[in-house]
mmCIF file of C-alpha atoms in Angstrom:
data_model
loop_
_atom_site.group_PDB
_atom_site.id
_atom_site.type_symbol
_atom_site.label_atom_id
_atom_site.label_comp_id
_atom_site.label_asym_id
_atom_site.label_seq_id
_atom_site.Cartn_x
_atom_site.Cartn_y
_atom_site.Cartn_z
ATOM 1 C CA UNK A 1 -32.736 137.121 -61.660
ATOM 2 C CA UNK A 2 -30.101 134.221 -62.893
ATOM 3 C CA UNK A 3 -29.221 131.022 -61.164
ATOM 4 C CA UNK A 4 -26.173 132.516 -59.372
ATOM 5 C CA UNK A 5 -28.274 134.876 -57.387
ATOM 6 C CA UNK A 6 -30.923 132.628 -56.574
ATOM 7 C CA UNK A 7 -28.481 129.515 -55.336
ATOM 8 C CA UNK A 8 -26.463 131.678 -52.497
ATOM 9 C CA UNK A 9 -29.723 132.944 -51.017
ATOM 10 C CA UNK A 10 -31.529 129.656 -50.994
ATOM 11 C CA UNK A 11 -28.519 128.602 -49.103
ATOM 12 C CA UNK A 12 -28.213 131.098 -46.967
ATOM 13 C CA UNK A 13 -31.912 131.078 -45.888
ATOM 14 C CA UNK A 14 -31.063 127.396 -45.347
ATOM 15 C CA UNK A 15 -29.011 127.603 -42.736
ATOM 16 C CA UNK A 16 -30.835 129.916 -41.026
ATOM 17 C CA UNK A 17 -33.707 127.934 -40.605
ATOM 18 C CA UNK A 18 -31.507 125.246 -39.446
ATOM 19 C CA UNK A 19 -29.826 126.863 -36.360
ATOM 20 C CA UNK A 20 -33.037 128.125 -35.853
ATOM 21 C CA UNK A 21 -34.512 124.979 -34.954
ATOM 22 C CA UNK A 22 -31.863 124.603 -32.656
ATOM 23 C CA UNK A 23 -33.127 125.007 -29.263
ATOM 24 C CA UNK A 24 -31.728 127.850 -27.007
ATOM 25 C CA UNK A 25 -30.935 125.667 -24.318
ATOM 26 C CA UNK A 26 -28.138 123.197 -26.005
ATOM 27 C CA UNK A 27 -26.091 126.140 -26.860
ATOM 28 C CA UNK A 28 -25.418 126.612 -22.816
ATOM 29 C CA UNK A 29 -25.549 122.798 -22.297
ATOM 30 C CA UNK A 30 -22.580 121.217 -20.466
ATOM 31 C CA UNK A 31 -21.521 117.660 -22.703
ATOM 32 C CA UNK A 32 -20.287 115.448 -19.314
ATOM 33 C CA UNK A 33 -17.053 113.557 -20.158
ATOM 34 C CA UNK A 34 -17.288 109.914 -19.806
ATOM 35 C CA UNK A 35 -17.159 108.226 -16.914
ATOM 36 C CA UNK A 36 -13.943 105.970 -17.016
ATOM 37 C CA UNK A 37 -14.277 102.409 -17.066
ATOM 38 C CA UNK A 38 -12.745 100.511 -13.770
ATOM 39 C CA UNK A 39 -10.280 98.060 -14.889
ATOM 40 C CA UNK A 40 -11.858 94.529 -14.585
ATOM 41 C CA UNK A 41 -10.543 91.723 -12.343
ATOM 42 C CA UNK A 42 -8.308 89.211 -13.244
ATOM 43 C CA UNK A 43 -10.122 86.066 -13.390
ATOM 44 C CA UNK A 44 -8.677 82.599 -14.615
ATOM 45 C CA UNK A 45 -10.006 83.335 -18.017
ATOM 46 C CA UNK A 46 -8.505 86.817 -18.095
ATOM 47 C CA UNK A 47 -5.060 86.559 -15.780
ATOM 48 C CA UNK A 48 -2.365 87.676 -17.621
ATOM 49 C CA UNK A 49 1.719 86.638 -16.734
ATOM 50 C CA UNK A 50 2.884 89.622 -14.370
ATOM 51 C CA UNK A 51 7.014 89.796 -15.056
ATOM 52 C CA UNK A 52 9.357 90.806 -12.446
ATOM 53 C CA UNK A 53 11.756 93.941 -13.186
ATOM 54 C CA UNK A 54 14.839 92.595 -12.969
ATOM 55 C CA UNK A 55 16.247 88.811 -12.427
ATOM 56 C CA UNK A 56 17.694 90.275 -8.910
ATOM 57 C CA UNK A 57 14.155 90.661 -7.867
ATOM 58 C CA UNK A 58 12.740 87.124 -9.430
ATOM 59 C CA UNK A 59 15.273 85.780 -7.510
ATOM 60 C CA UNK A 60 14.854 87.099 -4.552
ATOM 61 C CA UNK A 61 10.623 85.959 -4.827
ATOM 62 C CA UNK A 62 11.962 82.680 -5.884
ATOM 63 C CA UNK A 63 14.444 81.887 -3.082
ATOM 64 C CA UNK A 64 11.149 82.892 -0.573
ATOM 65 C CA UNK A 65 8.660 80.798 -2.393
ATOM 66 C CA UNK A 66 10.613 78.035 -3.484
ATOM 67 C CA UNK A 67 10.417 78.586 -7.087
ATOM 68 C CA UNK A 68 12.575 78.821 -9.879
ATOM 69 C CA UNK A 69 12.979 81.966 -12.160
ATOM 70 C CA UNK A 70 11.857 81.891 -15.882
ATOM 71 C CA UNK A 71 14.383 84.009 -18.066
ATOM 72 C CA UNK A 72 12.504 85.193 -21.463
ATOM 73 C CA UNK A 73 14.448 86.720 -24.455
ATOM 74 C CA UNK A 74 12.591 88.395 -26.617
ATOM 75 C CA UNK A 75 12.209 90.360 -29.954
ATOM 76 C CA UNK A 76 8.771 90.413 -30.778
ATOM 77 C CA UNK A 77 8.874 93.346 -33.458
ATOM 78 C CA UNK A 78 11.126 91.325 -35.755
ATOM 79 C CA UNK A 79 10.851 87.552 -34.652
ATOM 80 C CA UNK A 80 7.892 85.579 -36.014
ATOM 81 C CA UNK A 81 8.315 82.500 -33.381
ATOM 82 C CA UNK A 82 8.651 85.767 -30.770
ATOM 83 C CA UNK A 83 5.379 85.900 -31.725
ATOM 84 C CA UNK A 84 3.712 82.936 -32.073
ATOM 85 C CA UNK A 85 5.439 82.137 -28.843
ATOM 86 C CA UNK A 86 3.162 85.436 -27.171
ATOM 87 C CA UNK A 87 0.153 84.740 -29.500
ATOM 88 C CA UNK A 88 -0.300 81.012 -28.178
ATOM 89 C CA UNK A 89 1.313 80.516 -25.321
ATOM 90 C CA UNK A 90 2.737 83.202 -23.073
ATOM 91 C CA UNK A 91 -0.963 85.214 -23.599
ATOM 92 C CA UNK A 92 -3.006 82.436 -22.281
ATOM 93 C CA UNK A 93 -4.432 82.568 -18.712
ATOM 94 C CA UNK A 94 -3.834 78.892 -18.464
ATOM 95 C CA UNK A 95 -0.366 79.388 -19.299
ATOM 96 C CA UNK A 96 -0.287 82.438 -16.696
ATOM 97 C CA UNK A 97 -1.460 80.726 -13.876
ATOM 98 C CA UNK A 98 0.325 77.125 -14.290
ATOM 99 C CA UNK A 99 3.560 79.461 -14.484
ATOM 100 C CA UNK A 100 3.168 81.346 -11.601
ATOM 101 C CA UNK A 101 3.123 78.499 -9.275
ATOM 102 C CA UNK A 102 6.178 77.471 -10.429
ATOM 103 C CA UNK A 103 8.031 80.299 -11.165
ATOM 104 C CA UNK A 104 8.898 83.919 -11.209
ATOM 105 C CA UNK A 105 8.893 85.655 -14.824
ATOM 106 C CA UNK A 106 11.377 88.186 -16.177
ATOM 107 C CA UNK A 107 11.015 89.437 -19.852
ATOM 108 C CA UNK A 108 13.571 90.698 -21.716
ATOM 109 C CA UNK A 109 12.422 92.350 -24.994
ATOM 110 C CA UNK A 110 15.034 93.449 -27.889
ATOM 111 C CA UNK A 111 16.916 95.660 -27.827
ATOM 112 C CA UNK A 112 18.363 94.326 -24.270
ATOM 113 C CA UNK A 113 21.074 96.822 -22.630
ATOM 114 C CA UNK A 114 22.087 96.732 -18.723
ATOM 115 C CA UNK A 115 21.408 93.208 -16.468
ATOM 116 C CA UNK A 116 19.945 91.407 -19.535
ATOM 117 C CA UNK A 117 22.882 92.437 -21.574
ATOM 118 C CA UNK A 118 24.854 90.566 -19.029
ATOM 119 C CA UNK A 119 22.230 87.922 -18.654
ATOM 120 C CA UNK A 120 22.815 86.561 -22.577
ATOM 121 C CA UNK A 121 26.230 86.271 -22.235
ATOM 122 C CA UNK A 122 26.095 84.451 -19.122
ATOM 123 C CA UNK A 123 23.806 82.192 -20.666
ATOM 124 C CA UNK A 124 25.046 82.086 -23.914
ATOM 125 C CA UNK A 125 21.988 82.705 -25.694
ATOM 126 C CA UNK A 126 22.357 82.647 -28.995
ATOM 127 C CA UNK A 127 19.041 83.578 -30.542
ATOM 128 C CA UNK A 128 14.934 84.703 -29.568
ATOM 129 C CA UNK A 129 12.782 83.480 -28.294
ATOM 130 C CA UNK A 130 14.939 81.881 -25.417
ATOM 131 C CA UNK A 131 13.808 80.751 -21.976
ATOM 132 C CA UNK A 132 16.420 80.268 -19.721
ATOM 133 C CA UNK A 133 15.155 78.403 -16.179
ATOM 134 C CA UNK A 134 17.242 79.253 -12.795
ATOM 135 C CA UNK A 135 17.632 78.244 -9.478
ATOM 136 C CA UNK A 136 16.855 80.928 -7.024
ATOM 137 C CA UNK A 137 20.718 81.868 -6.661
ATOM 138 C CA UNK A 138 20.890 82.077 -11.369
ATOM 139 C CA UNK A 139 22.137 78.289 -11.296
ATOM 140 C CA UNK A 140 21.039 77.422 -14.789
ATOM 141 C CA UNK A 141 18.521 74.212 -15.017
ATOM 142 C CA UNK A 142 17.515 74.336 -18.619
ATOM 143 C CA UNK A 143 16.938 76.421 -21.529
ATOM 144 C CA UNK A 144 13.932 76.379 -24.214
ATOM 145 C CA UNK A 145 12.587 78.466 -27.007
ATOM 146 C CA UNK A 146 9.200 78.159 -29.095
ATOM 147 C CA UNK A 147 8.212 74.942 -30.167
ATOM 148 C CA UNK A 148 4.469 75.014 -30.777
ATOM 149 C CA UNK A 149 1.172 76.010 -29.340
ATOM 150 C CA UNK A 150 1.142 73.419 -26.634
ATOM 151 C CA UNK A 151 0.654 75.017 -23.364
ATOM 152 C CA UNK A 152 0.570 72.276 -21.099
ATOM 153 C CA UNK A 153 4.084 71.177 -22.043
ATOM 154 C CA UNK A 154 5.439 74.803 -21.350
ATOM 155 C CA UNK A 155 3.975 74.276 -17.822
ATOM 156 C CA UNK A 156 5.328 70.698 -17.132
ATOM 157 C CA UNK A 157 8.994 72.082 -18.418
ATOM 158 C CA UNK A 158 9.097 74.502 -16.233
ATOM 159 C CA UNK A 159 7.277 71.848 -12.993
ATOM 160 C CA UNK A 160 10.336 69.489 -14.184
ATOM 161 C CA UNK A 161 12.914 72.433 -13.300
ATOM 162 C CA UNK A 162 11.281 73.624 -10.193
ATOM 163 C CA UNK A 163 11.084 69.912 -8.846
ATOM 164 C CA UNK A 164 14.895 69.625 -10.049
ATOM 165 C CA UNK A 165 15.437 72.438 -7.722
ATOM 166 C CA UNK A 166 13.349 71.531 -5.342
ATOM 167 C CA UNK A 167 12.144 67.951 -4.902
ATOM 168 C CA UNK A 168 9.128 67.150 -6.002
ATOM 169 C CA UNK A 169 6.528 68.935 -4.203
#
């Protein structure tokens, strides 16, 4: 008897003893799937910025709760301040909630085709990130872009526009 005989049956005999010590019972056993987690509430801490669909729509929310629409142009793929602009500001639940009183959010991400097409041209925007604050009707109040990691000065811009709109309230 060589080592080439003796190797495949030791092997062999192996593996037999190890499904044997398998019980019978797991072979029939029924693996449950996992239960799927409930998506959590938005807290403050959590709230994230809920965009409208279309600037028609923001406008329409806007005219009936006295706010002012918030106009985003975006490439985040390919635009660093895109980025930075998501990454420290537009993420943030503090930014989130201080912008929702104020304002009605519409995002438009490159590459932009139909009404945000037409938006940039009617607003001659020229480059990303751009926000472009309107009236309720699209009256244009001011325009921004990225400018650092400050979120409380994102939220007083965009108080400054709706109380230009609005009075002060």
């Amino acid at each position: 008897m060589n080592i080439t005989t003796i190797i495949p049956s030791w092997s062999a005999a192996l593996g037999l003893l190890c499904l044997a010590a398998i019980p019978a019972s797991a072979a029939n056993r029924k693996i449950a799937p996992r239960a799927a987690k409930a998506p959590a509430a938005q807290t403050a801490d959590t709230q994230k910025l809920q965009y409208e669909t279309s600037a028609k729509k923001a406008q329409a929310k806007a005219k009936a709760g006295k706010k002012i629409v918030f106009l985003l142009f975006t490439n985040e793929r390919t635009c660093q301040p895109c980025k930075m602009l998501e990454a420290q500001i537009l993420s943030k639940a503090e930014f989130a909630k201080g912008l929702q009183e104020l304002a009605v959010p519409v995002k438009y991400a490159f590459p932009i085709s139909g009404e945000g097409a037409t938006l940039l041209g009617k607003y001659s925007v020229g480059g990303t990130p751009t926000i472009i604050y309107t009236d309720a009707s699209g009256k244009k109040l001011g325009q921004s872009g990225y400018r650092g990691g400050d979120i409380q000065s994102y939220i007083n811009e965009a108080k400054k526009y709706r109380d230009q709109a609005y009075g002060a309230q």
